[in-house]
N, C-alpha and C. Protein backbone atom coordinates (compact mmCIF):
# COMPACT_ATOMS: atom_id res chain seq x y z
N UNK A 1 40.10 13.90 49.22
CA UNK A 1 39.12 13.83 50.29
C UNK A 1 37.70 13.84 49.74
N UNK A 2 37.37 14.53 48.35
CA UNK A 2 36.21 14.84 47.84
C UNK A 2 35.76 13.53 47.70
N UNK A 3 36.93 12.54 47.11
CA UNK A 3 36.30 10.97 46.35
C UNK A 3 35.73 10.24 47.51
N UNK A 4 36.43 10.66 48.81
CA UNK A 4 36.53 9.43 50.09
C UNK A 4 34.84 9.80 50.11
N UNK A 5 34.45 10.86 50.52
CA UNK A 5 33.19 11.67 51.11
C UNK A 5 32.01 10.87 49.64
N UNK A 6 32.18 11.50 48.88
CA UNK A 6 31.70 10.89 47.74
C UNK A 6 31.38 9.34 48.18
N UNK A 7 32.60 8.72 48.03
CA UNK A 7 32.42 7.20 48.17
C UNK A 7 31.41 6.52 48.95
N UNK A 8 31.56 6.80 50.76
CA UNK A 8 31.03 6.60 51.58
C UNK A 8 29.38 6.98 50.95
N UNK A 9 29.38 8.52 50.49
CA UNK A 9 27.77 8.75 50.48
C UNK A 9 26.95 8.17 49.61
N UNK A 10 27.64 7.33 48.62
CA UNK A 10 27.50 6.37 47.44
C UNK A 10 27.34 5.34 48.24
N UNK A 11 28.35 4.62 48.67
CA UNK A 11 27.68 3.68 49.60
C UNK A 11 26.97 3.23 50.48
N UNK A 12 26.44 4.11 51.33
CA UNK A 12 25.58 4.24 51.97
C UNK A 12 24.15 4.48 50.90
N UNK A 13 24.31 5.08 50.49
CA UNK A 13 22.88 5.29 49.48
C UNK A 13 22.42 4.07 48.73
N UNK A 14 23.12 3.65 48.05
CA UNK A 14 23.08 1.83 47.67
C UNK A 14 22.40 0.87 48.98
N UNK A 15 22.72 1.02 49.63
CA UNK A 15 22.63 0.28 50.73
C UNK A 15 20.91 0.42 51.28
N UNK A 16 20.58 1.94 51.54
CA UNK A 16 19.33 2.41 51.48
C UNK A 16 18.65 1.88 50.81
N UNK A 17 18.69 2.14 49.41
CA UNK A 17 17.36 2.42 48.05
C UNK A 17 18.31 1.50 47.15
N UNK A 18 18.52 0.55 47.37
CA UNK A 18 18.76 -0.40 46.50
C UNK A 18 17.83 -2.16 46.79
N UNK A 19 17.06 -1.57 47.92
CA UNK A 19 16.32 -3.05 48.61
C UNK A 19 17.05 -3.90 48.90
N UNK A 20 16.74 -4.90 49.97
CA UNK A 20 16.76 -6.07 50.76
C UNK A 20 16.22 -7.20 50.96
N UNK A 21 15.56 -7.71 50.02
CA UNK A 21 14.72 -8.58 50.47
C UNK A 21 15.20 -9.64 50.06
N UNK A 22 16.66 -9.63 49.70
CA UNK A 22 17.04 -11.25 49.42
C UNK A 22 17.14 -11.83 50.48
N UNK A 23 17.53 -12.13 51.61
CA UNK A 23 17.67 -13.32 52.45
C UNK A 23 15.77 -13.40 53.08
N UNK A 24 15.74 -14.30 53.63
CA UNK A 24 14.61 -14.70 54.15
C UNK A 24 13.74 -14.06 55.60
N UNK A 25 15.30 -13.33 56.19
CA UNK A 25 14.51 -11.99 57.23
C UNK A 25 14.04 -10.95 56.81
N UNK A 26 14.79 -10.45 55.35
CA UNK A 26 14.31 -9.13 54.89
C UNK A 26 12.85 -8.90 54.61
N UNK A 27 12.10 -8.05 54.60
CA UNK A 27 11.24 -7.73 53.90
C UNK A 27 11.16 -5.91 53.76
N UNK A 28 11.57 -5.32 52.69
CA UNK A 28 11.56 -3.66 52.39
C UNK A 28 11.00 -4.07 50.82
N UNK A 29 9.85 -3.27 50.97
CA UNK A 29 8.47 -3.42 50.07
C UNK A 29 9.26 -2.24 49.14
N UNK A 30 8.83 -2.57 47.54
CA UNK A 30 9.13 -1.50 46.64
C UNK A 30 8.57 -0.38 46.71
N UNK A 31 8.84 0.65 46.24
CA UNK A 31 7.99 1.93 46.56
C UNK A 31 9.10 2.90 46.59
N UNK A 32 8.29 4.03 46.77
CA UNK A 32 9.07 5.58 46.94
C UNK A 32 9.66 5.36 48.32
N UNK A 33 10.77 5.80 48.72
CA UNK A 33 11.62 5.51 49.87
C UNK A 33 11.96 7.09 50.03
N UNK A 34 12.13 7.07 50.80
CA UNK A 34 12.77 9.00 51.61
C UNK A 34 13.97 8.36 52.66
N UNK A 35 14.95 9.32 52.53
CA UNK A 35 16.12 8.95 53.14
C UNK A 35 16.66 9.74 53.77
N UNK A 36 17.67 9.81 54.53
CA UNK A 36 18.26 10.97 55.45
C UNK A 36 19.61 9.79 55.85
N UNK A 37 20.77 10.85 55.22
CA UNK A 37 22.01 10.31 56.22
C UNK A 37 22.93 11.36 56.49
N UNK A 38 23.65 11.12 57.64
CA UNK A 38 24.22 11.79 58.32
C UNK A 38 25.90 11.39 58.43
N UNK A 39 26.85 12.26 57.65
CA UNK A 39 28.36 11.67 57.53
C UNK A 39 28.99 12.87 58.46
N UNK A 40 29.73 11.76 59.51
CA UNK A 40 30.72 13.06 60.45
C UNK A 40 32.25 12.83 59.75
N UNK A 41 33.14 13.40 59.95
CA UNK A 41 34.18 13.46 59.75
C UNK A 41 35.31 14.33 60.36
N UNK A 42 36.59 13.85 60.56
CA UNK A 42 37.00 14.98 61.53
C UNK A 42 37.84 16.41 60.34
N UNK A 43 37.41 16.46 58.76
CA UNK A 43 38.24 17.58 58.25
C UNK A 43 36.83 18.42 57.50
N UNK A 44 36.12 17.79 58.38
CA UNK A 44 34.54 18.60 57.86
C UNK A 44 34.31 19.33 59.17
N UNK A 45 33.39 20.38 59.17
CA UNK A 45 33.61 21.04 60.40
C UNK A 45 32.22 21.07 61.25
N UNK A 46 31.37 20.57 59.99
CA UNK A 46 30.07 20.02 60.85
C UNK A 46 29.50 18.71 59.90
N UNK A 47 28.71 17.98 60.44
CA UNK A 47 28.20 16.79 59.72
C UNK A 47 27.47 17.05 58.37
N UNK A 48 27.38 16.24 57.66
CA UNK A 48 27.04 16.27 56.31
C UNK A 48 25.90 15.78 56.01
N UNK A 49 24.54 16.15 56.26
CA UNK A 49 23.33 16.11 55.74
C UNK A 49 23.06 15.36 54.54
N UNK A 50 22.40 14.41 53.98
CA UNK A 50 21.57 14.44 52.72
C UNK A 50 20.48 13.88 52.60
N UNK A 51 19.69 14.45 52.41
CA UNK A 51 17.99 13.41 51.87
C UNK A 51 17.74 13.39 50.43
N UNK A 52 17.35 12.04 50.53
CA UNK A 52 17.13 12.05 48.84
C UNK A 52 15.90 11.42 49.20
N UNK A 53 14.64 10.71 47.91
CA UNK A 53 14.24 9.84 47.49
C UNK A 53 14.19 9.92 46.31
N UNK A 54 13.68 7.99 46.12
CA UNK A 54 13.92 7.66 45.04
C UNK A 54 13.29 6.34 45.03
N UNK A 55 12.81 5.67 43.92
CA UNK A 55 11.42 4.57 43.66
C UNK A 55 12.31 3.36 43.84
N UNK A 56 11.92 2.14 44.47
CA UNK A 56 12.91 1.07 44.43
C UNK A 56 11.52 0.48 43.71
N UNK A 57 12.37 -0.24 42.57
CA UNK A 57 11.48 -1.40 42.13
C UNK A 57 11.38 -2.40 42.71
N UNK A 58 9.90 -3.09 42.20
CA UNK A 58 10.26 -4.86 42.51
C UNK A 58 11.92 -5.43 42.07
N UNK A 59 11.69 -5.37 41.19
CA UNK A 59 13.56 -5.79 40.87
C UNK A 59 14.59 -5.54 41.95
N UNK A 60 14.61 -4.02 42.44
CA UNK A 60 15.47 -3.74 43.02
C UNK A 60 15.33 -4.78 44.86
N UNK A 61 14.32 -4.45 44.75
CA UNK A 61 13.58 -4.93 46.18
C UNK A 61 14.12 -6.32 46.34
N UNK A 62 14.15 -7.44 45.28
CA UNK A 62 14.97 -8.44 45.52
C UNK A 62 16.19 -8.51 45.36
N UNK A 63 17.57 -7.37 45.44
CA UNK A 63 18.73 -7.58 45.17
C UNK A 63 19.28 -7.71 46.37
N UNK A 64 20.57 -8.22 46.71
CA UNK A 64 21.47 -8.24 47.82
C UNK A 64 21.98 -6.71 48.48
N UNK A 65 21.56 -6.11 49.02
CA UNK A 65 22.63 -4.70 48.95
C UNK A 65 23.73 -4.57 48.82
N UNK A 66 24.27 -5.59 49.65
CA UNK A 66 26.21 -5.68 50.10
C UNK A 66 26.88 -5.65 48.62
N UNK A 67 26.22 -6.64 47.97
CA UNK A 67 26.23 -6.91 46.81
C UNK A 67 26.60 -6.08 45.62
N UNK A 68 25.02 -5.01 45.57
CA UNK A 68 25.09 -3.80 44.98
C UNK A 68 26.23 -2.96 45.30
N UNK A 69 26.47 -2.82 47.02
CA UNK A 69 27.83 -1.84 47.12
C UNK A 69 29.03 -1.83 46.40
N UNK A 70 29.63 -3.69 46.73
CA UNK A 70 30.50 -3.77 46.12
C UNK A 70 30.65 -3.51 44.35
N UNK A 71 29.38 -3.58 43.88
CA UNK A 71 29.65 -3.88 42.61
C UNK A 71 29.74 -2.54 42.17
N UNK A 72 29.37 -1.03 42.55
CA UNK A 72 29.90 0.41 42.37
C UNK A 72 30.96 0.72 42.43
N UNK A 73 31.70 0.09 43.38
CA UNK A 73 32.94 1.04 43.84
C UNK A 73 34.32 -0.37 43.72
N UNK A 74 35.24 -0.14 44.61
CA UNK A 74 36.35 -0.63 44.68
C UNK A 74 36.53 -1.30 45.95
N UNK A 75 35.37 -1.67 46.20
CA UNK A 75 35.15 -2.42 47.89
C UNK A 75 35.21 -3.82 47.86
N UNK A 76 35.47 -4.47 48.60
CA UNK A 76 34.83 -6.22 48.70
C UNK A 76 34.36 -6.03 50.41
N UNK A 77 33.32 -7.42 49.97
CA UNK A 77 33.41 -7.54 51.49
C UNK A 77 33.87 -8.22 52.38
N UNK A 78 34.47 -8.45 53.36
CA UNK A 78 35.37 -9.37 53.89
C UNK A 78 34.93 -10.26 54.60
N UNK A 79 33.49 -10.01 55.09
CA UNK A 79 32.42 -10.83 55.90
C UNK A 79 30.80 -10.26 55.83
N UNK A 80 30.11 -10.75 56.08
CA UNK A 80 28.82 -10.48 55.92
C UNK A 80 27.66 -11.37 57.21
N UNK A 81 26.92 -10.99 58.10
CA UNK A 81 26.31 -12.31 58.28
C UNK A 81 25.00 -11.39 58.50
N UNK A 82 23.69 -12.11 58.21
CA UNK A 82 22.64 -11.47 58.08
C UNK A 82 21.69 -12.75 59.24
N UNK A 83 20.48 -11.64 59.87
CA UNK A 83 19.79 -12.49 60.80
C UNK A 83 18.64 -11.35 61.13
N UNK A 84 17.43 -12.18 61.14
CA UNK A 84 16.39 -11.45 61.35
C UNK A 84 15.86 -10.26 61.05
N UNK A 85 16.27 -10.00 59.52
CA UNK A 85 16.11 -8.18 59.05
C UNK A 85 17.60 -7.78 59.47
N UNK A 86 18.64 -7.72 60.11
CA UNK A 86 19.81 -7.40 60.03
C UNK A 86 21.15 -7.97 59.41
N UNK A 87 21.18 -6.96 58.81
CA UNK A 87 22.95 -7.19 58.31
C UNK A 87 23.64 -6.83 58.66
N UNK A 88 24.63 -7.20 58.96
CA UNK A 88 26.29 -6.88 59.69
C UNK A 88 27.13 -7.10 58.70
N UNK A 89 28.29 -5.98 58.61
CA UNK A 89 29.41 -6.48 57.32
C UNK A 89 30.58 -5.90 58.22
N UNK A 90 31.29 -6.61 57.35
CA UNK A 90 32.88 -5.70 56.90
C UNK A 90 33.46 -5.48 55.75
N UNK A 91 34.18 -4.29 55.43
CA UNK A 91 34.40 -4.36 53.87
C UNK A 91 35.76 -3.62 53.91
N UNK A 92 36.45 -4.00 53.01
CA UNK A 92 37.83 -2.83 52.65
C UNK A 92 37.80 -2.33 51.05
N UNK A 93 38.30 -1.52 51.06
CA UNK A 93 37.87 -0.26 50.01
C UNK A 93 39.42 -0.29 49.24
N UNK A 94 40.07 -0.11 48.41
CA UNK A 94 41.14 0.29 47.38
C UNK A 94 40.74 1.71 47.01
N UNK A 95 40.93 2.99 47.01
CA UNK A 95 40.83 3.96 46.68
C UNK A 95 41.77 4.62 45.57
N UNK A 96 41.13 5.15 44.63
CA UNK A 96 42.16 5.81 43.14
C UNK A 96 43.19 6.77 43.31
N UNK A 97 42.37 7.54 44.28
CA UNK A 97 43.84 8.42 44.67
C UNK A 97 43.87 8.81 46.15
N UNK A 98 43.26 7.96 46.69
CA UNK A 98 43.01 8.01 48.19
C UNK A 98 43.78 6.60 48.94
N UNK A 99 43.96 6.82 50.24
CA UNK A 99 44.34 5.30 50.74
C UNK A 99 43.02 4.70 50.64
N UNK A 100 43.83 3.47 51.35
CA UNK A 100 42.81 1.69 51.61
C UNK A 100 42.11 2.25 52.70
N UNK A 101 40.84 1.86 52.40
CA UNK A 101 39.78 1.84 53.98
C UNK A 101 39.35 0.47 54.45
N UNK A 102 39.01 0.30 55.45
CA UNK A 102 38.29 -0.98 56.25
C UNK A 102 37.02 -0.32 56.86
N UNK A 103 36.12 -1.09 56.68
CA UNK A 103 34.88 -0.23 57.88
C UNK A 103 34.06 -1.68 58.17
N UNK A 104 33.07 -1.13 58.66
CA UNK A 104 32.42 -2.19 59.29
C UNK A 104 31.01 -1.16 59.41
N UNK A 105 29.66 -1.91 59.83
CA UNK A 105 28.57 -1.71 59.08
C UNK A 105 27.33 -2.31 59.56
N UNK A 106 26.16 -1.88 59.31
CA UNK A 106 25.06 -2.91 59.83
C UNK A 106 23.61 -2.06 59.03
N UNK A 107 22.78 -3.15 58.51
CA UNK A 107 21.71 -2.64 57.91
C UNK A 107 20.91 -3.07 58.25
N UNK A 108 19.38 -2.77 58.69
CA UNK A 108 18.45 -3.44 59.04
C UNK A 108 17.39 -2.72 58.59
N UNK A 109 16.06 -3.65 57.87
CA UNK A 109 15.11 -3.52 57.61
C UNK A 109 13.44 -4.22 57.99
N UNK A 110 12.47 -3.45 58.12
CA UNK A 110 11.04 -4.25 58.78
C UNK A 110 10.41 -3.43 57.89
N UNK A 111 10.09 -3.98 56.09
CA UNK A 111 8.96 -3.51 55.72
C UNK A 111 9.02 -2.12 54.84
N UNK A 112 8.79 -1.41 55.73
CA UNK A 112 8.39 0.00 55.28
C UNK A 112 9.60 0.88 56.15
N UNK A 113 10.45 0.32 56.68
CA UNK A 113 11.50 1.38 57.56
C UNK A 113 12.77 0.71 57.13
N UNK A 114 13.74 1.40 56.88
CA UNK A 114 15.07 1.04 57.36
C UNK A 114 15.95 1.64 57.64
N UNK A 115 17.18 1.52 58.49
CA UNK A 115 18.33 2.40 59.09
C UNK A 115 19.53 1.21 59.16
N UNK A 116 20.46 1.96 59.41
CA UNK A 116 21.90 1.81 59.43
C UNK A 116 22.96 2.32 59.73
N UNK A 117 23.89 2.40 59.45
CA UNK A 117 25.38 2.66 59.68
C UNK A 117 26.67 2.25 59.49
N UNK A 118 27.26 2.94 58.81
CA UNK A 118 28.72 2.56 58.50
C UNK A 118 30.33 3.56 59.79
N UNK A 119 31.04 2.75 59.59
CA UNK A 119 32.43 3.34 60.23
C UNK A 119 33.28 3.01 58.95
N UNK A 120 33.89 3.71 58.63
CA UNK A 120 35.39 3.59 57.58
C UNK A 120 36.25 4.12 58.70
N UNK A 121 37.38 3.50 58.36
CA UNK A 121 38.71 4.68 58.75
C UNK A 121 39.96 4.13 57.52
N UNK A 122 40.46 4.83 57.56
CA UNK A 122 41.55 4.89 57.00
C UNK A 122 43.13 5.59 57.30
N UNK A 123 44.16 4.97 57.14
CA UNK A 123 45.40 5.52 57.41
C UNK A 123 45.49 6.93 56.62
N UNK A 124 45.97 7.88 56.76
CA UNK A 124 46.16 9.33 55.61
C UNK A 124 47.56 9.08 55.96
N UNK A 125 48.38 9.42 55.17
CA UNK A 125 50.25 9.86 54.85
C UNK A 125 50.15 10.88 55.58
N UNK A 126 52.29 11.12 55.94
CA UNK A 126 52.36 11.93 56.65
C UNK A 126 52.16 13.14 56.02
N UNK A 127 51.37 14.74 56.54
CA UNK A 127 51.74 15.69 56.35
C UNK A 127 53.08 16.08 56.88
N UNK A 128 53.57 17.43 56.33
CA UNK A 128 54.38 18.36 57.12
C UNK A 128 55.14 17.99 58.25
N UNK A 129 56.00 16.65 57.78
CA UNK A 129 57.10 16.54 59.21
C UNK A 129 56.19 15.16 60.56
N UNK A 130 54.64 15.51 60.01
CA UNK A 130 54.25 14.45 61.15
C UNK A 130 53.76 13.30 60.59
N UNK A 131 53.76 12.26 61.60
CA UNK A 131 53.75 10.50 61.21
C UNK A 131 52.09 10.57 60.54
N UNK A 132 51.92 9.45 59.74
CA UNK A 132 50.81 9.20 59.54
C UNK A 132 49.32 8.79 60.37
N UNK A 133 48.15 9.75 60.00
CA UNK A 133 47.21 9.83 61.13
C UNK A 133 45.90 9.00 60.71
N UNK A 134 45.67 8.58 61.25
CA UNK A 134 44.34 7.52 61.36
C UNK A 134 43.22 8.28 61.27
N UNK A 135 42.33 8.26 60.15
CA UNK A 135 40.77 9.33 60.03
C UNK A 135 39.77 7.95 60.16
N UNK A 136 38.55 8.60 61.10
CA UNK A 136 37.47 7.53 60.86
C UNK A 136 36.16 8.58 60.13
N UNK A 137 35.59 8.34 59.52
CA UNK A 137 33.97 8.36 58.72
C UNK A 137 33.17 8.27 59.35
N UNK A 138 31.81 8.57 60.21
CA UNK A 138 31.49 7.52 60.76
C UNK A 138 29.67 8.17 59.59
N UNK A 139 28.94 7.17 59.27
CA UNK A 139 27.74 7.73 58.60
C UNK A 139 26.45 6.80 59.04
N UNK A 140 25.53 7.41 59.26
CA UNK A 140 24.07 6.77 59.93
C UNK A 140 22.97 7.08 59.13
N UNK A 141 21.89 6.15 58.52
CA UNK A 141 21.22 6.64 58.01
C UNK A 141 19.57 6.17 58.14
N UNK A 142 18.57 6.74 57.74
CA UNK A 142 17.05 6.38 58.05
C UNK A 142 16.47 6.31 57.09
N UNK A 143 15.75 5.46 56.67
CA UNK A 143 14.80 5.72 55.67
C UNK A 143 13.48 5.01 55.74
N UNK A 144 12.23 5.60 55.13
CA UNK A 144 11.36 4.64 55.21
C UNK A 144 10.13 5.01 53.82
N UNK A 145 9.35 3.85 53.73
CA UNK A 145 8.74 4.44 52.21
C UNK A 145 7.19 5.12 52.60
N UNK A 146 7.62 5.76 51.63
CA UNK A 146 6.35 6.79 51.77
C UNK A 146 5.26 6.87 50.26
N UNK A 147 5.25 5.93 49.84
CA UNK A 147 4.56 5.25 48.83
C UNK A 147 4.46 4.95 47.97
N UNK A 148 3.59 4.28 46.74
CA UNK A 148 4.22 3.81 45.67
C UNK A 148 4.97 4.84 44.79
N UNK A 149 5.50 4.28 44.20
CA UNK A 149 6.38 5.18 42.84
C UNK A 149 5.34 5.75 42.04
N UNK A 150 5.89 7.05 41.38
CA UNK A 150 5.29 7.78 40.78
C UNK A 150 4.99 7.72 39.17
């Protein structure tokens, strides 16, 4: 469960502070970025907080995000379509010692702000005598820059 939680908050963070400005709607300016996301889950007993920042370069500022996600973890994406500062995905996940996930997703950026959200779920095996139960993820996040890098 540690890797799944992990995973998601990895991916989502990529997604943040990894920039957007490849397609032709994006524009998220390099700079110091501040972040806040929020992961619910139903074997956590309250939501899962984290803020970070962290400097996106020019470099970074022109990479794909979806892109970046997949290329961390064990994800592909299964669709993607981007329009006006928004991205919409879907992705499925292979996990090491976890099941397969599917989620679905949306990122949007104007500049100096961006937010989002992911859903995973995944099948879990049966415990103790009962059939196998369906968990969803669900994680939301905000960020916006708060000035150049240091």
């Amino acid at each position: 469960m540690k890797r799944t939680t992990t995973m998601m908050a990895g991916c989502c963070g990529l997604l943040l502070c990894s920039g957007a400005a490849w397609a032709d709607g994006f524009a998220m300016k390099p700079g110091k970025w501040e972040s806040t996301s929020i992961m619910t889950m139903p074997m956590m007993p309250e939501p899962m907080t984290v803020q970070d920042v962290r400097c996106v370069t020019e470099e970074q500022a022109q990479q794909d995000p979806l892109a970046m996600m997949m290329a961390k973890g064990q994800c592909q994406a299964v669709h993607a379509e981007e329009s006006k500062g928004r991205l919409e995905f879907e992705v499925t996940c292979l996990g090491d010692a976890g099941p397969p996930m599917t989620g679905i997703g949306h990122f949007e950026t104007q500049g100096d702000r961006a937010s989002g959200s992911m859903e995973m779920k995944m099948t879990m095996p049966a415990m103790g005598g009962d059939g196998p139960s369906e968990m969803t993820i669900h994680q939301q996040w905000e960020a916006r820059r708060v000035g150049p890098c240091d």
